[in-house]
Short mmCIF file of N, CA and C in Angstrom, two decimals:
data_model
loop_
_atom_site.label_atom_id
_atom_site.label_comp_id
_atom_site.label_asym_id
_atom_site.label_seq_id
_atom_site.Cartn_x
_atom_site.Cartn_y
_atom_site.Cartn_z
N MET A 1 -0.29 2.84 -17.40
CA MET A 1 -0.27 3.17 -18.82
C MET A 1 -1.50 2.55 -19.53
N PHE A 2 -1.92 1.33 -19.10
CA PHE A 2 -2.80 0.67 -19.79
C PHE A 2 -4.18 0.58 -18.79
N ASP A 3 -4.22 1.39 -17.88
CA ASP A 3 -5.39 1.29 -16.90
C ASP A 3 -6.63 1.42 -17.66
N ASN A 4 -6.90 1.83 -18.75
CA ASN A 4 -8.07 1.98 -19.56
C ASN A 4 -8.64 0.56 -20.00
N ASN A 5 -7.58 -0.40 -20.10
CA ASN A 5 -7.80 -1.75 -20.47
C ASN A 5 -8.40 -2.64 -19.58
N VAL A 6 -8.24 -2.24 -18.21
CA VAL A 6 -8.64 -2.93 -17.02
C VAL A 6 -10.14 -2.49 -16.86
N PHE A 7 -10.83 -3.80 -16.46
CA PHE A 7 -12.12 -3.80 -16.24
C PHE A 7 -13.30 -3.31 -17.25
N ILE A 8 -13.49 -4.16 -18.08
CA ILE A 8 -14.36 -3.96 -19.29
C ILE A 8 -15.70 -3.41 -18.75
N GLU A 9 -15.97 -2.37 -19.37
CA GLU A 9 -17.31 -1.63 -19.10
C GLU A 9 -18.45 -2.51 -19.48
N GLY A 10 -19.33 -2.67 -18.47
CA GLY A 10 -20.65 -3.41 -18.80
C GLY A 10 -20.49 -4.95 -18.50
N THR A 11 -19.37 -5.52 -17.81
CA THR A 11 -19.11 -6.85 -17.75
C THR A 11 -19.25 -7.40 -16.25
N CYS A 12 -19.67 -6.49 -15.27
CA CYS A 12 -19.86 -6.94 -13.96
C CYS A 12 -21.35 -7.44 -13.81
N ARG A 13 -21.28 -8.76 -13.37
CA ARG A 13 -22.70 -9.41 -13.23
C ARG A 13 -22.61 -10.51 -12.23
N ASN A 14 -23.86 -10.79 -11.76
CA ASN A 14 -23.78 -11.95 -10.88
C ASN A 14 -23.78 -13.21 -11.61
N THR A 15 -23.21 -14.46 -10.94
CA THR A 15 -23.16 -15.49 -11.74
C THR A 15 -23.94 -16.79 -11.15
N VAL A 16 -24.62 -17.35 -11.96
CA VAL A 16 -25.40 -18.47 -11.46
C VAL A 16 -25.09 -19.89 -11.94
N ALA A 17 -25.15 -20.72 -10.87
CA ALA A 17 -24.83 -22.14 -11.15
C ALA A 17 -25.98 -22.95 -10.56
N ASP A 18 -26.53 -23.97 -11.08
CA ASP A 18 -27.55 -24.86 -10.69
C ASP A 18 -28.67 -24.26 -10.10
N GLY A 19 -29.06 -22.73 -10.87
CA GLY A 19 -30.19 -21.98 -10.36
C GLY A 19 -29.73 -21.17 -9.07
N LYS A 20 -28.70 -21.01 -8.68
CA LYS A 20 -28.35 -20.45 -7.35
C LYS A 20 -27.26 -19.34 -7.65
N VAL A 21 -27.33 -18.24 -7.24
CA VAL A 21 -26.29 -17.10 -7.48
C VAL A 21 -25.12 -17.55 -6.45
N VAL A 22 -23.97 -17.71 -7.16
CA VAL A 22 -22.82 -18.17 -6.44
C VAL A 22 -21.60 -17.23 -6.33
N GLY A 23 -21.92 -16.16 -7.03
CA GLY A 23 -20.92 -15.08 -6.95
C GLY A 23 -20.98 -13.95 -8.04
N TYR A 24 -19.98 -13.45 -8.32
CA TYR A 24 -20.21 -12.36 -9.55
C TYR A 24 -18.81 -12.45 -10.38
N GLN A 25 -18.94 -11.75 -11.49
CA GLN A 25 -17.65 -11.87 -12.53
C GLN A 25 -17.63 -10.50 -13.27
N LEU A 26 -16.50 -10.38 -13.80
CA LEU A 26 -16.21 -9.10 -14.63
C LEU A 26 -15.16 -9.54 -15.53
N ALA A 27 -14.73 -8.69 -16.45
CA ALA A 27 -13.79 -9.11 -17.36
C ALA A 27 -12.78 -7.82 -17.51
N THR A 28 -11.61 -8.36 -18.00
CA THR A 28 -10.44 -7.26 -18.11
C THR A 28 -9.82 -7.62 -19.42
N ASN A 29 -9.12 -6.55 -20.08
CA ASN A 29 -8.26 -6.89 -21.00
C ASN A 29 -6.80 -6.73 -20.44
N ILE A 30 -5.79 -7.31 -21.20
CA ILE A 30 -4.26 -7.32 -20.74
C ILE A 30 -3.97 -5.88 -20.60
N THR A 31 -2.98 -5.71 -19.68
CA THR A 31 -2.34 -4.50 -19.55
C THR A 31 -0.88 -4.43 -20.22
N TYR A 32 -0.72 -5.10 -21.40
CA TYR A 32 0.41 -5.31 -22.08
C TYR A 32 0.04 -5.27 -23.50
N TYR A 33 0.97 -5.27 -24.29
CA TYR A 33 0.74 -5.00 -25.82
C TYR A 33 0.91 -6.52 -26.49
N ARG A 34 1.02 -7.66 -25.69
CA ARG A 34 0.92 -8.89 -26.33
C ARG A 34 0.50 -10.01 -25.40
N GLY A 35 0.08 -11.21 -25.76
CA GLY A 35 -0.33 -12.11 -24.90
C GLY A 35 0.67 -12.76 -23.75
N ILE A 36 0.09 -13.33 -23.00
CA ILE A 36 1.01 -14.07 -22.10
C ILE A 36 0.39 -15.33 -21.34
N PRO A 37 0.93 -16.34 -21.02
CA PRO A 37 0.38 -17.47 -20.29
C PRO A 37 -0.24 -17.04 -19.07
N LEU A 38 -1.18 -17.86 -18.65
CA LEU A 38 -1.77 -17.46 -17.28
C LEU A 38 -0.82 -17.44 -16.11
N SER A 39 0.22 -18.33 -16.17
CA SER A 39 1.19 -18.29 -15.24
C SER A 39 2.17 -16.94 -14.93
N MET A 40 1.79 -16.01 -15.98
CA MET A 40 2.42 -14.89 -15.71
C MET A 40 1.55 -13.61 -15.20
N VAL A 41 0.36 -14.08 -14.58
CA VAL A 41 -0.48 -13.22 -13.98
C VAL A 41 0.25 -13.02 -12.57
N GLU A 42 0.59 -11.85 -12.04
CA GLU A 42 1.26 -11.85 -10.83
C GLU A 42 0.31 -11.73 -9.79
N PHE A 43 -0.83 -10.91 -9.97
CA PHE A 43 -2.04 -11.06 -8.83
C PHE A 43 -3.17 -10.24 -9.60
N ILE A 44 -4.27 -10.57 -8.96
CA ILE A 44 -5.54 -9.91 -9.29
C ILE A 44 -6.16 -9.57 -7.98
N LYS A 45 -6.74 -8.28 -7.74
CA LYS A 45 -7.44 -7.95 -6.68
C LYS A 45 -8.89 -7.36 -6.89
N VAL A 46 -9.83 -7.76 -6.21
CA VAL A 46 -11.13 -7.27 -6.59
C VAL A 46 -11.82 -6.52 -5.17
N ALA A 47 -12.15 -5.38 -5.36
CA ALA A 47 -13.04 -4.80 -4.14
C ALA A 47 -14.12 -4.28 -4.52
N VAL A 48 -15.20 -4.52 -3.70
CA VAL A 48 -16.47 -4.04 -3.78
C VAL A 48 -16.90 -3.09 -2.56
N ASP A 49 -17.17 -1.87 -3.09
CA ASP A 49 -17.47 -0.87 -2.11
C ASP A 49 -16.35 -0.87 -0.74
N GLY A 50 -15.20 -0.77 -1.39
CA GLY A 50 -14.08 -0.78 -0.36
C GLY A 50 -13.59 -2.00 0.35
N VAL A 51 -14.31 -3.08 -0.03
CA VAL A 51 -14.03 -4.50 0.81
C VAL A 51 -13.39 -5.40 -0.21
N GLU A 52 -12.05 -5.85 -0.11
CA GLU A 52 -11.32 -6.66 -0.94
C GLU A 52 -11.85 -8.09 -0.74
N ALA A 53 -12.17 -8.59 -2.03
CA ALA A 53 -12.41 -10.03 -2.00
C ALA A 53 -11.26 -10.99 -1.69
N PRO A 54 -11.41 -12.01 -0.68
CA PRO A 54 -10.35 -12.96 -0.42
C PRO A 54 -9.79 -13.45 -1.74
N VAL A 55 -8.45 -13.60 -1.74
CA VAL A 55 -7.74 -14.16 -2.95
C VAL A 55 -8.24 -15.53 -3.29
N GLU A 56 -8.46 -16.34 -2.25
CA GLU A 56 -8.90 -17.85 -2.39
C GLU A 56 -10.32 -18.07 -3.08
N ASP A 57 -10.89 -16.82 -3.28
CA ASP A 57 -12.45 -16.80 -3.77
C ASP A 57 -12.23 -16.41 -5.40
N ILE A 58 -11.17 -16.06 -5.85
CA ILE A 58 -10.81 -15.44 -7.11
C ILE A 58 -10.64 -16.63 -8.03
N ARG A 59 -11.28 -16.59 -9.07
CA ARG A 59 -11.02 -17.63 -10.01
C ARG A 59 -10.71 -16.78 -11.54
N ILE A 60 -10.09 -17.39 -12.27
CA ILE A 60 -9.80 -16.63 -13.75
C ILE A 60 -9.84 -17.79 -14.77
N SER A 61 -10.25 -17.27 -16.01
CA SER A 61 -10.52 -18.04 -17.16
C SER A 61 -10.26 -17.16 -18.45
N VAL A 62 -9.65 -17.91 -19.44
CA VAL A 62 -9.65 -17.17 -20.86
C VAL A 62 -10.86 -17.64 -21.64
N ASP A 63 -11.69 -18.78 -21.34
CA ASP A 63 -12.66 -19.03 -22.21
C ASP A 63 -13.98 -19.35 -21.39
N GLU A 64 -14.21 -18.88 -20.26
CA GLU A 64 -15.47 -19.16 -19.39
C GLU A 64 -15.72 -20.68 -19.29
N GLU A 65 -14.76 -21.51 -19.63
CA GLU A 65 -15.02 -23.00 -19.45
C GLU A 65 -14.16 -23.80 -18.27
N ASP A 66 -12.86 -23.32 -18.48
CA ASP A 66 -11.86 -23.87 -17.51
C ASP A 66 -11.50 -22.51 -16.61
N TRP A 67 -11.71 -22.74 -15.35
CA TRP A 67 -11.37 -21.88 -14.41
C TRP A 67 -10.32 -22.47 -13.43
N PHE A 68 -9.46 -21.24 -13.05
CA PHE A 68 -8.40 -21.70 -12.11
C PHE A 68 -8.32 -20.69 -11.02
N THR A 69 -7.87 -21.15 -9.90
CA THR A 69 -7.67 -20.22 -8.83
C THR A 69 -6.35 -19.54 -9.20
N LEU A 70 -5.84 -18.27 -8.46
CA LEU A 70 -4.70 -17.66 -8.80
C LEU A 70 -3.63 -18.64 -8.29
N LYS A 71 -3.76 -19.29 -7.47
CA LYS A 71 -2.74 -20.32 -6.99
C LYS A 71 -2.39 -21.38 -8.16
N GLU A 72 -3.48 -21.88 -8.64
CA GLU A 72 -3.24 -22.94 -9.76
C GLU A 72 -2.69 -22.19 -11.01
N ALA A 73 -3.07 -20.88 -11.31
CA ALA A 73 -2.78 -20.29 -12.51
C ALA A 73 -1.12 -20.00 -12.51
N GLU A 74 -0.51 -20.13 -11.41
CA GLU A 74 0.87 -20.02 -11.40
C GLU A 74 1.65 -20.99 -12.15
N THR A 75 1.08 -22.13 -12.41
CA THR A 75 1.56 -23.08 -13.20
C THR A 75 1.00 -23.35 -14.48
N VAL A 76 0.02 -22.59 -15.00
CA VAL A 76 -0.90 -22.67 -16.12
C VAL A 76 0.00 -22.21 -17.33
N THR A 77 0.70 -23.07 -18.09
CA THR A 77 1.15 -22.48 -19.24
C THR A 77 0.62 -22.77 -20.71
N THR A 78 -0.41 -23.61 -20.49
CA THR A 78 -1.04 -23.92 -21.69
C THR A 78 -2.29 -23.08 -22.22
N TYR A 79 -2.71 -22.32 -21.22
CA TYR A 79 -3.72 -21.40 -21.54
C TYR A 79 -3.17 -19.94 -21.70
N LYS A 80 -3.51 -19.27 -22.81
CA LYS A 80 -2.80 -18.01 -23.07
C LYS A 80 -3.80 -16.85 -23.07
N TRP A 81 -3.47 -15.85 -22.37
CA TRP A 81 -4.36 -14.62 -22.39
C TRP A 81 -3.89 -13.77 -23.51
N GLU A 82 -4.50 -13.75 -24.55
CA GLU A 82 -4.12 -13.01 -25.74
C GLU A 82 -4.41 -11.51 -25.79
N TYR A 83 -3.69 -10.63 -26.26
CA TYR A 83 -3.99 -9.21 -26.37
C TYR A 83 -5.39 -9.17 -27.15
N GLY A 84 -6.29 -8.22 -26.64
CA GLY A 84 -7.44 -8.11 -27.50
C GLY A 84 -8.63 -8.99 -26.93
N GLU A 85 -8.21 -10.19 -26.16
CA GLU A 85 -9.31 -10.98 -25.72
C GLU A 85 -9.41 -10.69 -24.20
N PRO A 86 -10.56 -10.84 -23.55
CA PRO A 86 -10.88 -10.71 -22.21
C PRO A 86 -10.25 -11.95 -21.37
N LEU A 87 -9.88 -11.37 -20.14
CA LEU A 87 -9.72 -12.41 -19.07
C LEU A 87 -10.82 -12.40 -18.18
N TYR A 88 -11.53 -13.51 -17.95
CA TYR A 88 -12.70 -13.44 -17.15
C TYR A 88 -12.33 -13.72 -15.50
N ILE A 89 -12.96 -12.88 -14.84
CA ILE A 89 -12.61 -12.94 -13.34
C ILE A 89 -13.82 -13.20 -12.56
N ARG A 90 -13.80 -14.28 -11.83
CA ARG A 90 -15.15 -14.61 -10.95
C ARG A 90 -14.77 -14.69 -9.53
N VAL A 91 -15.68 -14.13 -8.84
CA VAL A 91 -15.34 -14.11 -7.26
C VAL A 91 -16.47 -14.89 -6.65
N LEU A 92 -16.09 -15.93 -6.15
CA LEU A 92 -17.02 -16.77 -5.29
C LEU A 92 -17.65 -16.02 -4.06
N LYS A 93 -18.95 -15.89 -4.12
CA LYS A 93 -19.62 -15.18 -2.94
C LYS A 93 -21.18 -15.45 -2.89
N GLU A 94 -21.42 -16.16 -2.05
CA GLU A 94 -22.76 -16.74 -1.87
C GLU A 94 -23.90 -15.61 -1.98
N GLY A 95 -24.61 -15.56 -2.83
CA GLY A 95 -25.57 -14.58 -3.21
C GLY A 95 -25.11 -13.36 -4.10
N GLY A 96 -23.88 -13.50 -4.42
CA GLY A 96 -23.37 -12.51 -5.31
C GLY A 96 -23.31 -11.10 -4.80
N LEU A 97 -23.54 -10.10 -5.51
CA LEU A 97 -23.66 -8.70 -5.25
C LEU A 97 -25.18 -8.31 -5.00
N SER A 98 -25.44 -7.58 -4.03
CA SER A 98 -26.88 -7.26 -3.85
C SER A 98 -27.18 -6.35 -4.84
N THR A 99 -28.64 -6.09 -5.17
CA THR A 99 -29.33 -5.32 -6.16
C THR A 99 -28.87 -3.86 -5.85
N GLY A 100 -28.64 -3.00 -6.77
CA GLY A 100 -28.22 -1.57 -6.67
C GLY A 100 -26.92 -1.08 -7.15
N SER A 101 -26.47 -0.07 -6.59
CA SER A 101 -25.25 0.42 -7.17
C SER A 101 -24.01 -0.04 -6.15
N HIS A 102 -22.89 -0.15 -6.68
CA HIS A 102 -21.66 -0.66 -6.16
C HIS A 102 -20.44 -0.05 -6.82
N LYS A 103 -19.56 0.20 -6.11
CA LYS A 103 -18.27 0.79 -6.55
C LYS A 103 -17.19 -0.36 -6.63
N VAL A 104 -16.89 -0.85 -7.77
CA VAL A 104 -16.05 -2.06 -7.95
C VAL A 104 -14.80 -1.52 -8.50
N THR A 105 -13.61 -2.02 -7.76
CA THR A 105 -12.29 -1.70 -8.21
C THR A 105 -11.48 -3.01 -8.54
N LEU A 106 -10.85 -3.02 -9.75
CA LEU A 106 -10.20 -4.31 -9.97
C LEU A 106 -8.74 -3.84 -10.31
N THR A 107 -7.78 -4.50 -9.92
CA THR A 107 -6.39 -4.42 -10.00
C THR A 107 -5.77 -5.58 -10.60
N VAL A 108 -5.07 -5.41 -11.71
CA VAL A 108 -4.47 -6.62 -12.32
C VAL A 108 -3.01 -6.30 -12.63
N ALA A 109 -2.13 -7.25 -12.33
CA ALA A 109 -0.78 -7.05 -12.38
C ALA A 109 -0.29 -8.34 -13.24
N THR A 110 0.57 -8.14 -14.12
CA THR A 110 1.12 -9.08 -14.96
C THR A 110 2.63 -9.05 -15.25
N ARG A 111 3.26 -10.19 -15.26
CA ARG A 111 4.70 -10.15 -15.55
C ARG A 111 5.04 -10.17 -17.08
N THR A 112 5.98 -9.71 -17.42
CA THR A 112 6.35 -9.88 -18.83
C THR A 112 7.79 -10.17 -19.18
N ALA A 113 8.07 -10.62 -20.33
CA ALA A 113 9.51 -11.20 -20.58
C ALA A 113 10.54 -10.09 -20.67
N TYR A 114 10.28 -8.76 -20.86
CA TYR A 114 11.20 -7.82 -21.04
C TYR A 114 11.26 -6.56 -19.88
N ILE A 115 10.25 -6.63 -18.99
CA ILE A 115 10.14 -5.57 -17.98
C ILE A 115 10.32 -6.42 -16.72
N PRO A 116 11.26 -5.71 -15.92
CA PRO A 116 11.78 -6.46 -14.56
C PRO A 116 10.74 -6.31 -13.71
N VAL A 117 9.70 -5.45 -13.64
CA VAL A 117 8.63 -5.19 -12.70
C VAL A 117 7.44 -5.70 -13.08
N PRO A 118 6.53 -6.09 -12.36
CA PRO A 118 5.11 -6.40 -12.92
C PRO A 118 4.41 -4.96 -13.37
N LEU A 119 3.53 -5.09 -14.44
CA LEU A 119 2.77 -4.14 -14.94
C LEU A 119 1.48 -4.18 -14.23
N VAL A 120 1.07 -3.19 -13.66
CA VAL A 120 -0.18 -3.12 -12.78
C VAL A 120 -1.06 -2.07 -13.29
N GLY A 121 -2.41 -2.50 -13.58
CA GLY A 121 -3.39 -1.54 -14.04
C GLY A 121 -4.57 -1.62 -12.95
N VAL A 122 -5.18 -0.48 -12.72
CA VAL A 122 -6.30 -0.30 -11.74
C VAL A 122 -7.41 0.42 -12.42
N LYS A 123 -8.47 -0.08 -12.39
CA LYS A 123 -9.74 0.49 -12.78
C LYS A 123 -10.85 0.37 -11.80
N GLU A 124 -11.61 1.59 -11.39
CA GLU A 124 -12.70 1.47 -10.72
C GLU A 124 -14.01 2.06 -11.31
N ARG A 125 -14.99 1.40 -11.17
CA ARG A 125 -16.45 1.51 -11.94
C ARG A 125 -17.33 1.63 -11.03
N ASP A 126 -18.44 2.42 -11.37
CA ASP A 126 -19.73 2.30 -10.70
C ASP A 126 -20.44 1.42 -11.46
N VAL A 127 -21.01 0.24 -10.83
CA VAL A 127 -21.85 -0.87 -11.59
C VAL A 127 -23.12 -0.76 -10.88
N VAL A 128 -24.14 -1.15 -11.58
CA VAL A 128 -25.60 -1.40 -11.09
C VAL A 128 -25.81 -2.74 -11.39
N ILE A 129 -26.18 -3.42 -10.29
CA ILE A 129 -26.79 -4.98 -10.24
C ILE A 129 -28.24 -4.75 -10.23
N ALA A 130 -28.89 -5.29 -11.19
CA ALA A 130 -30.41 -5.27 -11.44
C ALA A 130 -31.08 -6.54 -10.56
#
């Protein structure tokens, strides 16, 4: 239902730390009509050109300052992902994404207070890394 909220267009890019490309990141909007604490993120999957990133390499953040593994996020109740605000997703991968075109698929699942099953959104985009 909210698949168009998943994977904000134009947000996929390589990330640099200490002058070195350490991975890539993208952003998503929530697949629900209100905010949730990070502990209610059920799962996130990122696949590039059909290859899924290992879950232990995925980090999430609401402010691009404090990053959490998906395991850590299970207990994070003090950071809230608000409706209309992006969730930043970073994948640790030495060298990031190679220059050129890639097919990137993002899957985001969240739990909510009133719905007994997770809400899952999937969006695939063709991205170009310069």
